Coordinates of C-alpha atoms in Angstrom, one line a residue:
Chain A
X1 CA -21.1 0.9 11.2
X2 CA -17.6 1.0 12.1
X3 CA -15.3 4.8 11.1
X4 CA -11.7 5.1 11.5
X5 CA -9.7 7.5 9.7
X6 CA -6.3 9.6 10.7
X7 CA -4.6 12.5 9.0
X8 CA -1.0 14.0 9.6
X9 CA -0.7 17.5 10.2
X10 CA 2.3 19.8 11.3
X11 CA 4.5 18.0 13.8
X12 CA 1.6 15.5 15.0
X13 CA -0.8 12.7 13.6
X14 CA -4.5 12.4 14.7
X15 CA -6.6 9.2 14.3
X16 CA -10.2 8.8 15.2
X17 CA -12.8 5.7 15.7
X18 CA -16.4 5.3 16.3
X19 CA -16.5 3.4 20.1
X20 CA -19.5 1.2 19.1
X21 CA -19.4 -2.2 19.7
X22 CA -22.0 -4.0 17.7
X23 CA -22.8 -7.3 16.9
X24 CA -25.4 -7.9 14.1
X25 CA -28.3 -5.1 14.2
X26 CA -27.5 -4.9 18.6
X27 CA -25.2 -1.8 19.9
X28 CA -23.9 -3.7 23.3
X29 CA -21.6 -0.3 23.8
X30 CA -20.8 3.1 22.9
X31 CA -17.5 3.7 24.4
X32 CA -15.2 1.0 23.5
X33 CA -12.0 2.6 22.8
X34 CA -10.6 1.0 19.5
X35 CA -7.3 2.8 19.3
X36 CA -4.8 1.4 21.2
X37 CA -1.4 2.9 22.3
X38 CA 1.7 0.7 20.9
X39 CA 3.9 2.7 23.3
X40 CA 4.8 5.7 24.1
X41 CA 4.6 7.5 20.7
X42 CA 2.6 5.3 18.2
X43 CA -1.0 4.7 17.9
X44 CA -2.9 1.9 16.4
X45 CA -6.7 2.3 15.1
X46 CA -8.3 -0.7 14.1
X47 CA -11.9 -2.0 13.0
X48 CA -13.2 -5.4 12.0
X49 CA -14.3 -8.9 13.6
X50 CA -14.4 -7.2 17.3
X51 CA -12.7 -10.7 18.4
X52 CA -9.4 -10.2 16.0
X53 CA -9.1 -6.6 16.8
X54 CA -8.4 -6.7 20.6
X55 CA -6.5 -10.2 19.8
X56 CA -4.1 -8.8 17.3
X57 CA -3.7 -5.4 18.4
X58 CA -2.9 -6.7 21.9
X59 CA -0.2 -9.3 20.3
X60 CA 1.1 -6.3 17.9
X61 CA 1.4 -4.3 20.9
X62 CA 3.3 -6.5 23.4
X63 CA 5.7 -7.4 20.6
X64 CA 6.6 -3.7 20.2
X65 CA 7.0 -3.9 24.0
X66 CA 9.2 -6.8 23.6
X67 CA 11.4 -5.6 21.3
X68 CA 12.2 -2.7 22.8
X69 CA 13.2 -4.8 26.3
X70 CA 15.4 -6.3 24.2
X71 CA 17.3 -4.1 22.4
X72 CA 16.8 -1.0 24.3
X73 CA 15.4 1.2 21.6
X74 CA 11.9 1.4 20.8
X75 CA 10.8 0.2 16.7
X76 CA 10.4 3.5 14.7
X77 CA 6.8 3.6 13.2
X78 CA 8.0 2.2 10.2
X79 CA 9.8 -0.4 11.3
X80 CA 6.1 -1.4 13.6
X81 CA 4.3 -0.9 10.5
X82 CA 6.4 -3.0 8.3
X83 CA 6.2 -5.9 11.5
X84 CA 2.4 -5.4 11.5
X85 CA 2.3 -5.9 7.7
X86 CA 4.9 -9.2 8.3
X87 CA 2.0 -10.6 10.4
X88 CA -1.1 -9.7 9.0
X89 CA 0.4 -11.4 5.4
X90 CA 1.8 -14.7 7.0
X91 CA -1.6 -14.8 8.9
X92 CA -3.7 -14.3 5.5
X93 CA -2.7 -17.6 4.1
X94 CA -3.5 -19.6 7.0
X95 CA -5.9 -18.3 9.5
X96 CA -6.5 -14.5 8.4
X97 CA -7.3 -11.8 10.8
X98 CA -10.3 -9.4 9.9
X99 CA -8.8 -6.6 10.9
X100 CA -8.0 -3.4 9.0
X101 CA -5.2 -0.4 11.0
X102 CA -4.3 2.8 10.6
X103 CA -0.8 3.1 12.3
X104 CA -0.1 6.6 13.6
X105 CA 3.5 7.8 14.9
X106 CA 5.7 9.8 15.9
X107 CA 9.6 9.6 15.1
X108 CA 12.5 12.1 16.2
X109 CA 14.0 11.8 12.5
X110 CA 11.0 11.3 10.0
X111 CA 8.2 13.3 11.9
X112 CA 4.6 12.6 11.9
X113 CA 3.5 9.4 9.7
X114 CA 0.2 7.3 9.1
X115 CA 0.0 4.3 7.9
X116 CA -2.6 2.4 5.9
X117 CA -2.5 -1.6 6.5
X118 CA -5.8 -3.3 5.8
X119 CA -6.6 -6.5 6.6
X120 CA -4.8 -8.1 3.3
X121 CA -2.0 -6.9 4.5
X122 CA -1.5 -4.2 1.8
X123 CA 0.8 -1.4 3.3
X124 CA 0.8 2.2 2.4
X125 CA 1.9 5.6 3.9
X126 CA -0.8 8.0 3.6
X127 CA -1.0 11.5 4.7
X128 CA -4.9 10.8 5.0
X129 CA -6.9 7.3 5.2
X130 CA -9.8 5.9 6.4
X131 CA -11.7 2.7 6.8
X132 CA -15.4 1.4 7.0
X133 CA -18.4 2.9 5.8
X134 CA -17.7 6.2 7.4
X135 CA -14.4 6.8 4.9
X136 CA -17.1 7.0 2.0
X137 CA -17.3 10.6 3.6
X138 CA -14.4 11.2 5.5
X139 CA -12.4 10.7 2.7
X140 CA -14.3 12.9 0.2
X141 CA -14.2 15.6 2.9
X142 CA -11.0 15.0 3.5
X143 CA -9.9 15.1 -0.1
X144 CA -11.8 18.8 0.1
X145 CA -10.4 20.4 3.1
X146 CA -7.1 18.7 3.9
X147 CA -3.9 20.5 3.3
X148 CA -0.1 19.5 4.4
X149 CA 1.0 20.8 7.5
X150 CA -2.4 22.0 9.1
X151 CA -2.4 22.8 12.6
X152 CA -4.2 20.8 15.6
X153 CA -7.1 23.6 15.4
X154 CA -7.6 22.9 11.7
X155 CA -6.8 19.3 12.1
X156 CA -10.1 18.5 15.1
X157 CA -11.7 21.2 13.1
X158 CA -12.0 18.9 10.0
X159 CA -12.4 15.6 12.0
X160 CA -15.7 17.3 13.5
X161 CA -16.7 18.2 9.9
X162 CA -16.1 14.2 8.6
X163 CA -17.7 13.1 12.4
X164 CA -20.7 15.4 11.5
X165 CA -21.1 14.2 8.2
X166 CA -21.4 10.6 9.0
X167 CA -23.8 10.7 11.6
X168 CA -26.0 13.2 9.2
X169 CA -25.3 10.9 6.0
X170 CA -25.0 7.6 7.7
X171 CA -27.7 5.3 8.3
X172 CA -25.5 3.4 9.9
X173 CA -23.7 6.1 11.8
X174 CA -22.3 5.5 15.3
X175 CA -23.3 7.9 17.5
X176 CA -19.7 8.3 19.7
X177 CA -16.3 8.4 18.9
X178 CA -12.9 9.1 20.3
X179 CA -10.2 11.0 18.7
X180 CA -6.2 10.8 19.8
X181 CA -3.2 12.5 18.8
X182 CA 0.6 11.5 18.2
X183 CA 3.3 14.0 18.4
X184 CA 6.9 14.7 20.2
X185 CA 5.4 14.6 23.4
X186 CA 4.1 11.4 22.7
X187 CA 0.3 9.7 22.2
X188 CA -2.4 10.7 24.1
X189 CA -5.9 11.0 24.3
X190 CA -7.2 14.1 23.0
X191 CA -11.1 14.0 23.4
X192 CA -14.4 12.2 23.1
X193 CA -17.4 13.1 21.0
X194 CA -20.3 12.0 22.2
X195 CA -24.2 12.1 21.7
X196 CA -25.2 9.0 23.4
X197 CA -23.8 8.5 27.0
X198 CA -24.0 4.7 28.6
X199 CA -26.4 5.2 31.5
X200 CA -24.9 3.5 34.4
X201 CA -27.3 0.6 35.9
X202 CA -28.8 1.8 38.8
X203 CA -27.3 0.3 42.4
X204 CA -29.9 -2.2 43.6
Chain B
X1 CA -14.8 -9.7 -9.6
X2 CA -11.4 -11.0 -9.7
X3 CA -9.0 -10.7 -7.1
X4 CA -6.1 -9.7 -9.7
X5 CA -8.6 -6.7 -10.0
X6 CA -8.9 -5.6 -6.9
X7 CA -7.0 -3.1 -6.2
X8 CA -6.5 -2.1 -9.7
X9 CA -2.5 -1.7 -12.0
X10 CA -1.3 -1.3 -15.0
X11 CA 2.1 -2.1 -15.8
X12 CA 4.1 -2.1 -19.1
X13 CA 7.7 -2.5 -20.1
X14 CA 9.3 -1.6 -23.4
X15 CA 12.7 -2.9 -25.4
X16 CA 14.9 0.1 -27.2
X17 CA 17.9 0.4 -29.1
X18 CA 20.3 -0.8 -25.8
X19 CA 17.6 0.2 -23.7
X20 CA 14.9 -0.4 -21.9
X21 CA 11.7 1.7 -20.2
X22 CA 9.5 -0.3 -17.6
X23 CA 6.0 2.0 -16.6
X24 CA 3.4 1.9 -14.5
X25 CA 0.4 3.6 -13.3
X26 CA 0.2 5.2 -9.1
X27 CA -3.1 4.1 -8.2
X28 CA -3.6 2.0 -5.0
X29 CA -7.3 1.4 -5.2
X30 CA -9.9 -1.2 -2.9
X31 CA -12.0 -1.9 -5.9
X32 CA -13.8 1.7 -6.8
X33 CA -12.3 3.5 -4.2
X34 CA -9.3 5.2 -4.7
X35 CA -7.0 4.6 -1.3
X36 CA -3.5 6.1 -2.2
X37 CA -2.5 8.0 -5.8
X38 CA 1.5 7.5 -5.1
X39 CA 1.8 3.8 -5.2
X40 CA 5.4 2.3 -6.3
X41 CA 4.3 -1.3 -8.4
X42 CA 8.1 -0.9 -10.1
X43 CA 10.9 -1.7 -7.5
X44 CA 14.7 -1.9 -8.5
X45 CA 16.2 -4.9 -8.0
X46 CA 19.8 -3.5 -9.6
X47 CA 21.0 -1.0 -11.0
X48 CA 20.0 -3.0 -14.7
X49 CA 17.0 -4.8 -13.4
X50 CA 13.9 -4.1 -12.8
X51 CA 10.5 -5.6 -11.9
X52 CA 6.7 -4.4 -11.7
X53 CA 4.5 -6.4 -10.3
X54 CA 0.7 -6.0 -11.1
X55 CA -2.3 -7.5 -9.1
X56 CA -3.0 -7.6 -5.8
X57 CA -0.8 -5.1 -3.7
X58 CA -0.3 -7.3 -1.1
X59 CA 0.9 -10.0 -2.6
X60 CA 3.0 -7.8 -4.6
X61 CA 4.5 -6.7 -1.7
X62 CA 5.2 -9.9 -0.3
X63 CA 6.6 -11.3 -3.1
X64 CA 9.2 -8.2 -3.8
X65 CA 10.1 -8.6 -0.3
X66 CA 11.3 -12.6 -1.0
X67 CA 12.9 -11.4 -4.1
X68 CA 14.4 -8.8 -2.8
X69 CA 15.7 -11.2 -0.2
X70 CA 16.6 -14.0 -2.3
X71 CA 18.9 -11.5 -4.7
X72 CA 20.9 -10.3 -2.1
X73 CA 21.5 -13.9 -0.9
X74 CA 22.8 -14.6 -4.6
X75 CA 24.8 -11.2 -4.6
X76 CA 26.8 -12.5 -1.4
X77 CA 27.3 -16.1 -2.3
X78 CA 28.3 -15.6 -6.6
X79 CA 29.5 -12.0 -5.9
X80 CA 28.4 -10.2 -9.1
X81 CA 24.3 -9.0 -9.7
X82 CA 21.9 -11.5 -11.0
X83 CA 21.3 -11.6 -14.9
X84 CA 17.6 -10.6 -16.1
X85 CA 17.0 -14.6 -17.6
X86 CA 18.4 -15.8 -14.0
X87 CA 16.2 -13.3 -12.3
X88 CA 13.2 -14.2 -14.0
X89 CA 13.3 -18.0 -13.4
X90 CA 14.0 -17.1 -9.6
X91 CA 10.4 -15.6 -10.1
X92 CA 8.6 -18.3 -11.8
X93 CA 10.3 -20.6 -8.9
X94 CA 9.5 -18.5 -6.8
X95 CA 5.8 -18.0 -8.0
X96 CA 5.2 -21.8 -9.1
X97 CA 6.2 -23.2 -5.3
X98 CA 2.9 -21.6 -5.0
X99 CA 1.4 -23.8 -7.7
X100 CA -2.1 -23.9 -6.1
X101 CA -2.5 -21.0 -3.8
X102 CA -0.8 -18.5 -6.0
X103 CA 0.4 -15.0 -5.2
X104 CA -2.3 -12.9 -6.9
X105 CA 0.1 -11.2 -9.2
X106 CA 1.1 -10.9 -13.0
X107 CA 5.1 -9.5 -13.0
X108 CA 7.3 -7.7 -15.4
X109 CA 10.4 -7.9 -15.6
X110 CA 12.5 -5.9 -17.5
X111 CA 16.9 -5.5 -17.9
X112 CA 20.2 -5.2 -19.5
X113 CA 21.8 -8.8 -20.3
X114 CA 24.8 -9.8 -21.3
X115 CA 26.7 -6.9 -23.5
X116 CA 23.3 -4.6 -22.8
X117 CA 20.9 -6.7 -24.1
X118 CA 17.4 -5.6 -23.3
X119 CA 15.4 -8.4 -22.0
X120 CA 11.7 -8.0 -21.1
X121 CA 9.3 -10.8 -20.1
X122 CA 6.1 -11.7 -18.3
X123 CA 4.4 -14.0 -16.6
X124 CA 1.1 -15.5 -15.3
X125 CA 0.4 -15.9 -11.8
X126 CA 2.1 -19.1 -11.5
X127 CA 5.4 -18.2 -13.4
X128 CA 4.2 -19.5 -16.9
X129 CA 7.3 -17.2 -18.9
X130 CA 6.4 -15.3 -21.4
X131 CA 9.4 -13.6 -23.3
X132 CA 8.8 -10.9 -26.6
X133 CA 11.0 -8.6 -28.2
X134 CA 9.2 -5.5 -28.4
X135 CA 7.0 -5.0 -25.8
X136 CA 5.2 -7.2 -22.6
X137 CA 1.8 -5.6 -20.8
X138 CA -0.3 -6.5 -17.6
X139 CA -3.0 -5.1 -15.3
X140 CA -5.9 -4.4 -15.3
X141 CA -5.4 -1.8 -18.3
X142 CA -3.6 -4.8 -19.9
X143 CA -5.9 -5.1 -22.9
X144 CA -5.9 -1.5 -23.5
X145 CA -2.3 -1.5 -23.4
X146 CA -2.1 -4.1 -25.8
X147 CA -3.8 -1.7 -28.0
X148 CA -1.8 1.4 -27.4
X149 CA 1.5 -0.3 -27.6
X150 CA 0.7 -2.4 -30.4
X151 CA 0.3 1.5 -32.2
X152 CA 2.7 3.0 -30.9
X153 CA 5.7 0.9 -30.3
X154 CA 8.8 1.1 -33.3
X155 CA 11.5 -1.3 -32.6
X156 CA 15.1 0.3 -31.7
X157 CA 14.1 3.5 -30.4
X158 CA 16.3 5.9 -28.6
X159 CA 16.1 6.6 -25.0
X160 CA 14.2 10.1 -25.4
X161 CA 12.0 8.5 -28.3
X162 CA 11.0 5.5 -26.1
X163 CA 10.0 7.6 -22.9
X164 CA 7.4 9.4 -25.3
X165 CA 5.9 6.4 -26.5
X166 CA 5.7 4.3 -23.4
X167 CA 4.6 7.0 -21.1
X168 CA 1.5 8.1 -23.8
X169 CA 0.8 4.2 -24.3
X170 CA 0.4 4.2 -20.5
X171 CA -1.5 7.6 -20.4
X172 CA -3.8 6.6 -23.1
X173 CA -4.7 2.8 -21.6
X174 CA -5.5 4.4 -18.1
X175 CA -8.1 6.7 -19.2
X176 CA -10.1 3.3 -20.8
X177 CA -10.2 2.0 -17.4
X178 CA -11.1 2.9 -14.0
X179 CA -9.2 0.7 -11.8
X180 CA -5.8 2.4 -12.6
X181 CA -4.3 5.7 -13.5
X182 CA -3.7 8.8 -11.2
X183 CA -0.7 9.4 -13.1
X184 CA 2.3 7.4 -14.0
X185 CA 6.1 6.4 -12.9
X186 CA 8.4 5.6 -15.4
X187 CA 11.8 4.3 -15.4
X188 CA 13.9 4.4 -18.7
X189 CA 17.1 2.2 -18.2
X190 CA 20.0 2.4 -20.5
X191 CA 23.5 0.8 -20.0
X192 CA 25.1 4.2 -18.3
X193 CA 22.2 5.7 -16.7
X194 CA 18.9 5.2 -15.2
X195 CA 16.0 8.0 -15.7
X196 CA 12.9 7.8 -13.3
X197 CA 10.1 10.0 -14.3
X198 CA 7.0 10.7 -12.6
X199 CA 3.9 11.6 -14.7
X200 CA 0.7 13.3 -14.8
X201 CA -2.0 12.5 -16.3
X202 CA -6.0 12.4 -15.9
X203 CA -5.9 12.9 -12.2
X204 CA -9.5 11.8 -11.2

């Protein structure tokens, strides 16, 4: 079932998600892409109810938009955080989305950041998080082999390590996953790990 | 399980001679599992005020956020800082609007009166007051703190003398319980100065 977890290194953040899409014990996809980019620069990871993810990551993302036609300057990852937070908490006491982020950015002043905001709205600036059952390993790895300021090598190198673990530990464990990076160039994809590829339908 | 436990505090504030230390642990937990280990629970509200707010995370975010909010609106329109009685009856208001869906969280509030009067005091979740005139506890370690303090605690200590004793009350509470610890912060407040102090303690 569902992994997310991020870490900031040296000058970039890097965020990873499993890319199944299940609904009770049925897998109806292995490459749904569940980090979305905010814009240019900041990246948001989410899991829970697949129905509140794409809705509120999509509203989250074209408010960011908005703002930034608006006033001309683009939120800094705080400030997207902090809006993300505003909503998710006004939303809990009336209709609450399931939906748990990890905000990764990237700021000229401040750096690299990653931000913890689960679905209670409960904001926190991590250096390392993760959420679903794949964090009851990522994070213990994580905990053992993260340092401040690693490098993108070391970085991937321990997101394969947690990636491994889960589908060797996991009953549960998806089989795909995609992983992105943040830094002053901006977000982008950075790869895929797969073990199960969707075979296209064959062409009547 | 309670939600006041879910993410696991413990927050305690002391009265000295013309002083006054508020304490709490760093641990930002989801039930058992430890998410952060540099939470702030204590925020500033002036330079002789100050409130911790135990419980849920979320709600104790939220909730700082309004108070923050609604002291500044007071500092504008009376021009001078809010006085610790005042500020605490904004916080039952404030908590007792929301008579029956309540912000999940216990406060502390602790400052400097009227000619440096200490004044600590806390609440329920609904902003039932409780003032004392040696020391106010509440968390999830509360009972164990009740323990410790009762102990420890001398009326009209010095500033030094007082940052011992509330910071090993803390340190010794934590250990008895899982859901906080991972170190303390502690904030000694006396009319001319303001000491922050971050602890160690058990760190697992």
């Amino acid at each position: 079932m569902e992994c997310v977890f991020g870490l900031v290194g040296n000058g970039f953040a890097i965020v990873v998600a499993d890319t199944s899409a299940v609904n009770s014990i049925l897998v109806h996809k292995s490459n749904e892409d569940k980090i979305m980019f905010l814009d240019s620069h900041k990246l948001i990871a989410a899991s829970g109810e697949p129905g509140d993810r794409v809705q509120f990551t999509e509203y989250i993302q074209k408010n960011v938009a908005l703002y930034q036609f608006r006033n001309g300057i683009p939120l800094t990852t705080a400030a997207a955080a902090n809006f993300t937070r505003g909503e998710l908490a006004t939303a809990l006491r009336k209709n609450p989305y399931s939906v748990n982020v990890l905000l990764a950015g990237y700021d000229k002043e401040t750096g690299p950041s990653l931000y913890y905001i689960d679905y209670i709205a409960t904001l926190h600036k991590l250096e390392k998080g993760a959420f679903g059952y794949g964090s009851y390993f990522s994070l213990s790895l994580m905990d053992r082999h993260f340092h401040s300021g690693m490098s993108v090598e070391e970085a991937v190198d321990l997101v394969d390590k947690c990636i491994l673990e889960i589908r060797s530990r996991l009953v549960v464990a998806p089989p795909n996953y995609v992983i992105k990076i943040v830094d002053k160039d901006g977000a982008r994809e950075y790869a895929w790990r797969q073990s199960v590829k969707d075979t296209p339908a064959p062409t009547a | 399980m309670s939600i006041f436990e879910y993410n696991g505090s413990a927050v305690v504030a002391m009265v000295g001679k013309n002083c006054f230390a508020i304490g709490s642990d760093r641990r930002l937990g989801v039930q058992l599992q430890t998410i952060a280990t540099d939470f702030q629970r204590i925020s500033k509200i002036h330079d002789k005020l100050f409130i911790g707010l135990s419980g849920l995370a979320s709600d104790a975010q939220t909730l700082y956020q309004r108070l923050v909010f609604r002291h500044k609106l007071y500092q504008l329109r009376e021009e001078r800082d809010m006085k610790p009685e005042t500020f605490a009856s904004l916080v039952s208001a404030l908590l007792y609007e929301k008579r029956f869906g309540p912000y999940f969280c216990q406060p502390v509030i602790a400052g400097l009166g009227d000619e440096d009067k200490p004044f600590i005091c806390t609440m329920d979740s609904i902003g039932a007051k409780e003032l004392a005139k040696d020391f106010v506890v509440a968390g999830t370690a509360s009972e164990s703190l009740y323990g410790a303090c009762e102990s420890m605690f001398k009326p009209d200590l010095e500033p030094e003398e007082l940052f011992e004793t509330i910071s090993q009350a803390l340190l010794s509470s934590v250990d008895r319980d899982c859901l906080s610890g991972w170190g303390g912060h502690v904030y000694v407040v006396t009319p001319t100065e303001v000491k922050e102090r971050i602890l160690k303690g058990r760190m697992d």
